[in-house]
JSON list of C-alpha atoms in Angstrom, two decimals:
[
{"chain": "A", "resi": 23, "resn": "MET", "atom": "CA", "xyz": [0.00, 0.00, 0.00]},
{"chain": "A", "resi": 24, "resn": "SER", "atom": "CA", "xyz": [1.14, 3.52, -0.71]},
{"chain": "A", "resi": 25, "resn": "LEU", "atom": "CA", "xyz": [-0.04, 7.09, -1.06]},
{"chain": "A", "resi": 26, "resn": "ILE", "atom": "CA", "xyz": [0.16, 8.46, -4.60]},
{"chain": "A", "resi": 27, "resn": "VAL", "atom": "CA", "xyz": [0.46, 12.18, -5.29]},
{"chain": "A", "resi": 28, "resn": "PRO", "atom": "CA", "xyz": [0.16, 13.37, -8.90]},
{"chain": "A", "resi": 29, "resn": "PHE", "atom": "CA", "xyz": [2.71, 16.18, -8.94]},
{"chain": "A", "resi": 30, "resn": "ASP", "atom": "CA", "xyz": [2.98, 18.96, -11.50]},
{"chain": "A", "resi": 31, "resn": "GLY", "atom": "CA", "xyz": [4.73, 21.52, -9.30]},
{"chain": "A", "resi": 32, "resn": "SER", "atom": "CA", "xyz": [1.63, 23.69, -8.78]},
{"chain": "A", "resi": 33, "resn": "LYS", "atom": "CA", "xyz": [0.70, 25.16, -5.39]},
{"chain": "A", "resi": 34, "resn": "LEU", "atom": "CA", "xyz": [-2.17, 22.66, -5.13]},
{"chain": "A", "resi": 35, "resn": "ALA", "atom": "CA", "xyz": [0.15, 19.75, -5.94]},
{"chain": "A", "resi": 36, "resn": "GLU", "atom": "CA", "xyz": [2.52, 21.00, -3.24]},
{"chain": "A", "resi": 37, "resn": "ALA", "atom": "CA", "xyz": [-0.37, 21.20, -0.77]},
{"chain": "A", "resi": 38, "resn": "ALA", "atom": "CA", "xyz": [-1.46, 17.66, -1.70]},
{"chain": "A", "resi": 39, "resn": "LEU", "atom": "CA", "xyz": [2.09, 16.40, -1.12]},
{"chain": "A", "resi": 40, "resn": "ARG", "atom": "CA", "xyz": [2.30, 18.12, 2.28]},
{"chain": "A", "resi": 41, "resn": "LYS", "atom": "CA", "xyz": [-1.06, 16.66, 3.28]},
{"chain": "A", "resi": 42, "resn": "ALA", "atom": "CA", "xyz": [-0.02, 13.20, 2.05]},
{"chain": "A", "resi": 43, "resn": "THR", "atom": "CA", "xyz": [3.10, 13.48, 4.20]},
{"chain": "A", "resi": 44, "resn": "ARG", "atom": "CA", "xyz": [0.94, 13.82, 7.28]},
{"chain": "A", "resi": 45, "resn": "PHE", "atom": "CA", "xyz": [-1.31, 10.93, 6.28]},
{"chain": "A", "resi": 46, "resn": "ALA", "atom": "CA", "xyz": [1.76, 8.78, 5.58]},
{"chain": "A", "resi": 47, "resn": "ALA", "atom": "CA", "xyz": [2.96, 9.34, 9.13]},
{"chain": "A", "resi": 48, "resn": "VAL", "atom": "CA", "xyz": [-0.40, 8.23, 10.54]},
{"chain": "A", "resi": 49, "resn": "PHE", "atom": "CA", "xyz": [-0.92, 5.28, 8.18]},
{"chain": "A", "resi": 50, "resn": "ASP", "atom": "CA", "xyz": [2.77, 4.28, 8.04]},
{"chain": "A", "resi": 51, "resn": "GLU", "atom": "CA", "xyz": [2.69, 4.11, 4.25]},
{"chain": "A", "resi": 52, "resn": "PRO", "atom": "CA", "xyz": [5.23, 5.35, 1.71]},
{"chain": "A", "resi": 53, "resn": "ILE", "atom": "CA", "xyz": [4.53, 8.26, -0.64]},
{"chain": "A", "resi": 54, "resn": "LEU", "atom": "CA", "xyz": [5.07, 8.16, -4.37]},
{"chain": "A", "resi": 55, "resn": "ALA", "atom": "CA", "xyz": [4.96, 11.49, -6.21]},
{"chain": "A", "resi": 56, "resn": "VAL", "atom": "CA", "xyz": [4.12, 10.93, -9.88]},
{"chain": "A", "resi": 57, "resn": "THR", "atom": "CA", "xyz": [4.84, 13.38, -12.68]},
{"chain": "A", "resi": 58, "resn": "VAL", "atom": "CA", "xyz": [3.64, 12.82, -16.23]},
{"chain": "A", "resi": 59, "resn": "VAL", "atom": "CA", "xyz": [5.50, 14.84, -18.85]},
{"chain": "A", "resi": 60, "resn": "PRO", "atom": "CA", "xyz": [4.23, 15.22, -22.42]},
{"chain": "A", "resi": 61, "resn": "VAL", "atom": "CA", "xyz": [7.61, 15.21, -24.18]},
{"chain": "A", "resi": 62, "resn": "GLY", "atom": "CA", "xyz": [8.24, 18.30, -26.28]},
{"chain": "A", "resi": 63, "resn": "ASN", "atom": "CA", "xyz": [4.88, 19.92, -25.50]},
{"chain": "A", "resi": 64, "resn": "CYS", "atom": "CA", "xyz": [5.96, 23.52, -24.88]},
{"chain": "A", "resi": 65, "resn": "ALA", "atom": "CA", "xyz": [2.39, 24.78, -24.44]},
{"chain": "A", "resi": 66, "resn": "TYR", "atom": "CA", "xyz": [1.69, 22.24, -21.67]},
{"chain": "A", "resi": 67, "resn": "ALA", "atom": "CA", "xyz": [5.02, 22.99, -19.97]},
{"chain": "A", "resi": 68, "resn": "THR", "atom": "CA", "xyz": [4.42, 26.74, -20.16]},
{"chain": "A", "resi": 69, "resn": "GLU", "atom": "CA", "xyz": [0.89, 26.43, -18.71]},
{"chain": "A", "resi": 70, "resn": "ARG", "atom": "CA", "xyz": [2.35, 24.64, -15.68]},
{"chain": "A", "resi": 71, "resn": "GLY", "atom": "CA", "xyz": [5.17, 27.11, -15.22]},
{"chain": "A", "resi": 72, "resn": "TRP", "atom": "CA", "xyz": [7.82, 24.51, -16.04]},
{"chain": "A", "resi": 73, "resn": "ILE", "atom": "CA", "xyz": [9.32, 26.75, -18.74]},
{"chain": "A", "resi": 74, "resn": "ASP", "atom": "CA", "xyz": [9.06, 30.39, -19.79]},
{"chain": "A", "resi": 75, "resn": "ASP", "atom": "CA", "xyz": [7.21, 31.40, -22.96]},
{"chain": "A", "resi": 76, "resn": "GLU", "atom": "CA", "xyz": [10.45, 31.80, -24.88]},
{"chain": "A", "resi": 77, "resn": "ALA", "atom": "CA", "xyz": [12.31, 28.78, -23.48]},
{"chain": "A", "resi": 78, "resn": "ALA", "atom": "CA", "xyz": [12.99, 25.59, -25.39]},
{"chain": "A", "resi": 79, "resn": "PHE", "atom": "CA", "xyz": [11.55, 22.37, -23.99]},
{"chain": "A", "resi": 80, "resn": "ASP", "atom": "CA", "xyz": [14.17, 20.58, -21.88]},
{"chain": "A", "resi": 81, "resn": "GLY", "atom": "CA", "xyz": [12.52, 17.52, -20.37]},
{"chain": "A", "resi": 82, "resn": "ASP", "atom": "CA", "xyz": [15.52, 16.59, -18.24]},
{"chain": "A", "resi": 83, "resn": "ALA", "atom": "CA", "xyz": [15.67, 20.08, -16.69]},
{"chain": "A", "resi": 84, "resn": "ILE", "atom": "CA", "xyz": [11.92, 20.04, -16.04]},
{"chain": "A", "resi": 85, "resn": "ILE", "atom": "CA", "xyz": [12.18, 16.65, -14.33]},
{"chain": "A", "resi": 86, "resn": "ARG", "atom": "CA", "xyz": [15.20, 17.75, -12.26]},
{"chain": "A", "resi": 87, "resn": "GLY", "atom": "CA", "xyz": [13.27, 20.81, -11.08]},
{"chain": "A", "resi": 88, "resn": "LEU", "atom": "CA", "xyz": [10.17, 18.83, -10.13]},
{"chain": "A", "resi": 89, "resn": "ARG", "atom": "CA", "xyz": [12.27, 16.15, -8.40]},
{"chain": "A", "resi": 90, "resn": "LYS", "atom": "CA", "xyz": [14.03, 18.84, -6.35]},
{"chain": "A", "resi": 91, "resn": "GLN", "atom": "CA", "xyz": [10.68, 20.37, -5.44]},
{"chain": "A", "resi": 92, "resn": "VAL", "atom": "CA", "xyz": [9.39, 16.97, -4.22]},
{"chain": "A", "resi": 93, "resn": "GLU", "atom": "CA", "xyz": [12.61, 16.28, -2.28]},
{"chain": "A", "resi": 94, "resn": "THR", "atom": "CA", "xyz": [12.38, 19.68, -0.59]},
{"chain": "A", "resi": 95, "resn": "LEU", "atom": "CA", "xyz": [8.73, 19.23, 0.40]},
{"chain": "A", "resi": 96, "resn": "CYS", "atom": "CA", "xyz": [8.92, 15.55, 1.35]},
{"chain": "A", "resi": 97, "resn": "PRO", "atom": "CA", "xyz": [12.43, 14.05, 1.52]},
{"chain": "A", "resi": 98, "resn": "ASP", "atom": "CA", "xyz": [11.04, 10.56, 2.20]},
{"chain": "A", "resi": 99, "resn": "ALA", "atom": "CA", "xyz": [8.84, 10.49, -0.91]},
{"chain": "A", "resi": 100, "resn": "SER", "atom": "CA", "xyz": [9.78, 8.46, -3.95]},
{"chain": "A", "resi": 101, "resn": "PHE", "atom": "CA", "xyz": [9.54, 10.21, -7.30]},
{"chain": "A", "resi": 102, "resn": "ARG", "atom": "CA", "xyz": [8.41, 8.60, -10.54]},
{"chain": "A", "resi": 103, "resn": "VAL", "atom": "CA", "xyz": [8.32, 10.18, -13.96]},
{"chain": "A", "resi": 104, "resn": "GLU", "atom": "CA", "xyz": [6.26, 8.95, -16.87]},
{"chain": "A", "resi": 105, "resn": "ARG", "atom": "CA", "xyz": [6.74, 10.39, -20.32]},
{"chain": "A", "resi": 106, "resn": "VAL", "atom": "CA", "xyz": [3.95, 10.53, -22.86]},
{"chain": "A", "resi": 107, "resn": "ASP", "atom": "CA", "xyz": [3.84, 11.67, -26.46]},
{"chain": "A", "resi": 108, "resn": "ARG", "atom": "CA", "xyz": [3.56, 15.40, -26.99]},
{"chain": "A", "resi": 109, "resn": "TYR", "atom": "CA", "xyz": [0.33, 14.81, -28.95]},
{"chain": "A", "resi": 110, "resn": "ALA", "atom": "CA", "xyz": [-1.15, 12.31, -26.51]},
{"chain": "A", "resi": 111, "resn": "PRO", "atom": "CA", "xyz": [-4.96, 12.33, -26.65]},
{"chain": "A", "resi": 112, "resn": "PRO", "atom": "CA", "xyz": [-6.98, 13.94, -23.84]},
{"chain": "A", "resi": 113, "resn": "GLY", "atom": "CA", "xyz": [-7.13, 11.76, -20.76]},
{"chain": "A", "resi": 114, "resn": "THR", "atom": "CA", "xyz": [-3.72, 10.15, -21.30]},
{"chain": "A", "resi": 115, "resn": "ILE", "atom": "CA", "xyz": [-2.14, 11.75, -18.23]},
{"chain": "A", "resi": 116, "resn": "ALA", "atom": "CA", "xyz": [-5.03, 10.76, -15.96]},
{"chain": "A", "resi": 117, "resn": "LYS", "atom": "CA", "xyz": [-5.04, 7.20, -17.34]},
{"chain": "A", "resi": 118, "resn": "ARG", "atom": "CA", "xyz": [-1.32, 6.93, -16.68]},
{"chain": "A", "resi": 119, "resn": "ILE", "atom": "CA", "xyz": [-1.75, 8.14, -13.09]},
{"chain": "A", "resi": 120, "resn": "ARG", "atom": "CA", "xyz": [-4.63, 5.72, -12.48]},
{"chain": "A", "resi": 121, "resn": "ARG", "atom": "CA", "xyz": [-2.57, 2.84, -13.91]},
{"chain": "A", "resi": 122, "resn": "ILE", "atom": "CA", "xyz": [0.37, 3.70, -11.64]},
{"chain": "A", "resi": 123, "resn": "ALA", "atom": "CA", "xyz": [-1.94, 3.93, -8.61]},
{"chain": "A", "resi": 124, "resn": "ARG", "atom": "CA", "xyz": [-3.25, 0.43, -9.35]},
{"chain": "A", "resi": 125, "resn": "GLU", "atom": "CA", "xyz": [0.25, -0.97, -10.03]},
{"chain": "A", "resi": 126, "resn": "GLU", "atom": "CA", "xyz": [1.52, 0.45, -6.75]},
{"chain": "A", "resi": 127, "resn": "GLY", "atom": "CA", "xyz": [-1.47, -0.80, -4.77]},
{"chain": "A", "resi": 128, "resn": "ALA", "atom": "CA", "xyz": [-2.37, 2.72, -3.70]},
{"chain": "A", "resi": 129, "resn": "SER", "atom": "CA", "xyz": [-4.56, 3.02, -0.66]},
{"chain": "A", "resi": 130, "resn": "MET", "atom": "CA", "xyz": [-5.11, 6.69, -1.45]},
{"chain": "A", "resi": 131, "resn": "VAL", "atom": "CA", "xyz": [-4.43, 9.23, -4.16]},
{"chain": "A", "resi": 132, "resn": "CYS", "atom": "CA", "xyz": [-3.92, 12.75, -2.82]},
{"chain": "A", "resi": 133, "resn": "ILE", "atom": "CA", "xyz": [-4.55, 15.15, -5.67]},
{"chain": "A", "resi": 134, "resn": "GLY", "atom": "CA", "xyz": [-4.46, 18.92, -5.77]},
{"chain": "A", "resi": 135, "resn": "SER", "atom": "CA", "xyz": [-7.32, 20.07, -7.97]},
{"chain": "A", "resi": 136, "resn": "GLU", "atom": "CA", "xyz": [-9.66, 23.02, -8.02]},
{"chain": "A", "resi": 137, "resn": "ASN", "atom": "CA", "xyz": [-12.40, 21.05, -9.70]},
{"chain": "A", "resi": 138, "resn": "ALA", "atom": "CA", "xyz": [-12.05, 17.29, -9.10]},
{"chain": "A", "resi": 139, "resn": "GLY", "atom": "CA", "xyz": [-15.26, 15.80, -7.81]},
{"chain": "A", "resi": 140, "resn": "ARG", "atom": "CA", "xyz": [-17.50, 18.78, -8.51]},
{"chain": "A", "resi": 141, "resn": "LEU", "atom": "CA", "xyz": [-20.71, 18.28, -10.44]},
{"chain": "A", "resi": 142, "resn": "VAL", "atom": "CA", "xyz": [-19.48, 20.51, -13.23]},
{"chain": "A", "resi": 143, "resn": "THR", "atom": "CA", "xyz": [-15.90, 19.79, -14.18]},
{"chain": "A", "resi": 144, "resn": "SER", "atom": "CA", "xyz": [-13.56, 20.51, -17.00]},
{"chain": "A", "resi": 145, "resn": "VAL", "atom": "CA", "xyz": [-13.47, 17.69, -19.51]},
{"chain": "A", "resi": 146, "resn": "SER", "atom": "CA", "xyz": [-9.68, 17.89, -19.53]},
{"chain": "A", "resi": 147, "resn": "SER", "atom": "CA", "xyz": [-9.25, 17.83, -15.76]},
{"chain": "A", "resi": 148, "resn": "VAL", "atom": "CA", "xyz": [-6.73, 15.24, -14.64]},
{"chain": "A", "resi": 149, "resn": "GLY", "atom": "CA", "xyz": [-8.10, 15.46, -11.10]},
{"chain": "A", "resi": 150, "resn": "SER", "atom": "CA", "xyz": [-11.65, 14.67, -12.12]},
{"chain": "A", "resi": 151, "resn": "SER", "atom": "CA", "xyz": [-10.59, 11.62, -14.09]},
{"chain": "A", "resi": 152, "resn": "VAL", "atom": "CA", "xyz": [-8.26, 10.26, -11.41]},
{"chain": "A", "resi": 153, "resn": "ALA", "atom": "CA", "xyz": [-11.00, 10.73, -8.80]},
{"chain": "A", "resi": 154, "resn": "THR", "atom": "CA", "xyz": [-13.37, 8.41, -10.71]},
{"chain": "A", "resi": 155, "resn": "ASP", "atom": "CA", "xyz": [-11.34, 5.22, -10.12]},
{"chain": "A", "resi": 156, "resn": "ASP", "atom": "CA", "xyz": [-12.77, 3.14, -7.27]},
{"chain": "A", "resi": 157, "resn": "THR", "atom": "CA", "xyz": [-9.68, 0.99, -6.59]},
{"chain": "A", "resi": 158, "resn": "TYR", "atom": "CA", "xyz": [-8.33, 3.57, -4.12]},
{"chain": "A", "resi": 159, "resn": "ASP", "atom": "CA", "xyz": [-9.59, 6.37, -1.90]},
{"chain": "A", "resi": 160, "resn": "VAL", "atom": "CA", "xyz": [-9.15, 9.92, -3.12]},
{"chain": "A", "resi": 161, "resn": "LEU", "atom": "CA", "xyz": [-8.27, 13.00, -1.13]},
{"chain": "A", "resi": 162, "resn": "VAL", "atom": "CA", "xyz": [-8.91, 16.15, -3.14]},
{"chain": "A", "resi": 163, "resn": "VAL", "atom": "CA", "xyz": [-6.95, 19.17, -1.92]},
{"chain": "A", "resi": 164, "resn": "ARG", "atom": "CA", "xyz": [-8.69, 22.29, -3.22]},
{"chain": "A", "resi": 165, "resn": "ARG", "atom": "CA", "xyz": [-6.93, 24.92, -1.15]},
{"chain": "A", "resi": 166, "resn": "ALA", "atom": "CA", "xyz": [-3.20, 25.41, -1.06]},
{"chain": "A", "resi": 167, "resn": "ASP", "atom": "CA", "xyz": [-3.34, 27.32, 2.23]},
{"chain": "A", "resi": 168, "resn": "GLN", "atom": "CA", "xyz": [-4.86, 24.55, 4.37]},
{"chain": "A", "resi": 169, "resn": "THR", "atom": "CA", "xyz": [-2.74, 21.45, 4.90]},
{"chain": "A", "resi": 170, "resn": "HIS", "atom": "CA", "xyz": [-3.31, 20.68, 8.57]},
{"chain": "A", "resi": 171, "resn": "VAL", "atom": "CA", "xyz": [-4.10, 17.07, 9.48]},
{"chain": "A", "resi": 172, "resn": "GLU", "atom": "CA", "xyz": [-4.39, 15.86, 13.07]},
{"chain": "A", "resi": 173, "resn": "THR", "atom": "CA", "xyz": [-2.14, 12.97, 13.99]},
{"chain": "A", "resi": 174, "resn": "ALA", "atom": "CA", "xyz": [-3.82, 9.85, 15.32]},
{"chain": "A", "resi": 175, "resn": "GLY", "atom": "CA", "xyz": [-2.76, 10.63, 18.88]},
{"chain": "A", "resi": 176, "resn": "ASN", "atom": "CA", "xyz": [-4.28, 14.11, 18.78]},
{"chain": "A", "resi": 177, "resn": "ALA", "atom": "CA", "xyz": [-7.48, 13.36, 16.87]},
{"chain": "A", "resi": 178, "resn": "THR", "atom": "CA", "xyz": [-10.74, 13.38, 18.74]},
{"chain": "A", "resi": 179, "resn": "GLN", "atom": "CA", "xyz": [-12.61, 10.11, 18.50]},
{"chain": "A", "resi": 180, "resn": "THR", "atom": "CA", "xyz": [-16.34, 10.32, 17.92]},
{"chain": "A", "resi": 181, "resn": "ASN", "atom": "CA", "xyz": [-19.04, 7.71, 17.64]},
{"chain": "A", "resi": 182, "resn": "GLY", "atom": "CA", "xyz": [-21.44, 9.74, 15.54]},
{"chain": "A", "resi": 183, "resn": "PRO", "atom": "CA", "xyz": [-22.92, 13.22, 15.55]},
{"chain": "A", "resi": 184, "resn": "SER", "atom": "CA", "xyz": [-22.52, 15.22, 18.72]},
{"chain": "A", "resi": 185, "resn": "GLN", "atom": "CA", "xyz": [-25.64, 15.72, 20.78]}
]
């Protein structure tokens, strides 16, 4: 069992990784940060802030930067990179993440997404697609500024609604 965090370097992905770190401590499970890179897709890389508008696509530099970001946020996390074709059809990234989650026996996928799980979602949302798989639980982190999770020793136990 492991905790999977799709990681694109965004503030929400960072928040999901920080939250996963706290869950990992409670559940005693390893974390795997997963990055999917469409090779040579400058538009995709620019949208995610991986490269500047004028910069050439350098996949190795992008991966080094994301790996360093993961190591800084969560030194104990493993980091896995998957490369897909620059013209991969919509849904390819989400399918790759779901496949990895199943291969790794994920107990939970912690994903930073503004719209995963909402009734109205973007058709191209990776978060929405990853959240539909029922082989693992999904934690959707929608706010980058809230990453607090109580540890098991500090959590209040309840047996239902308070009276």
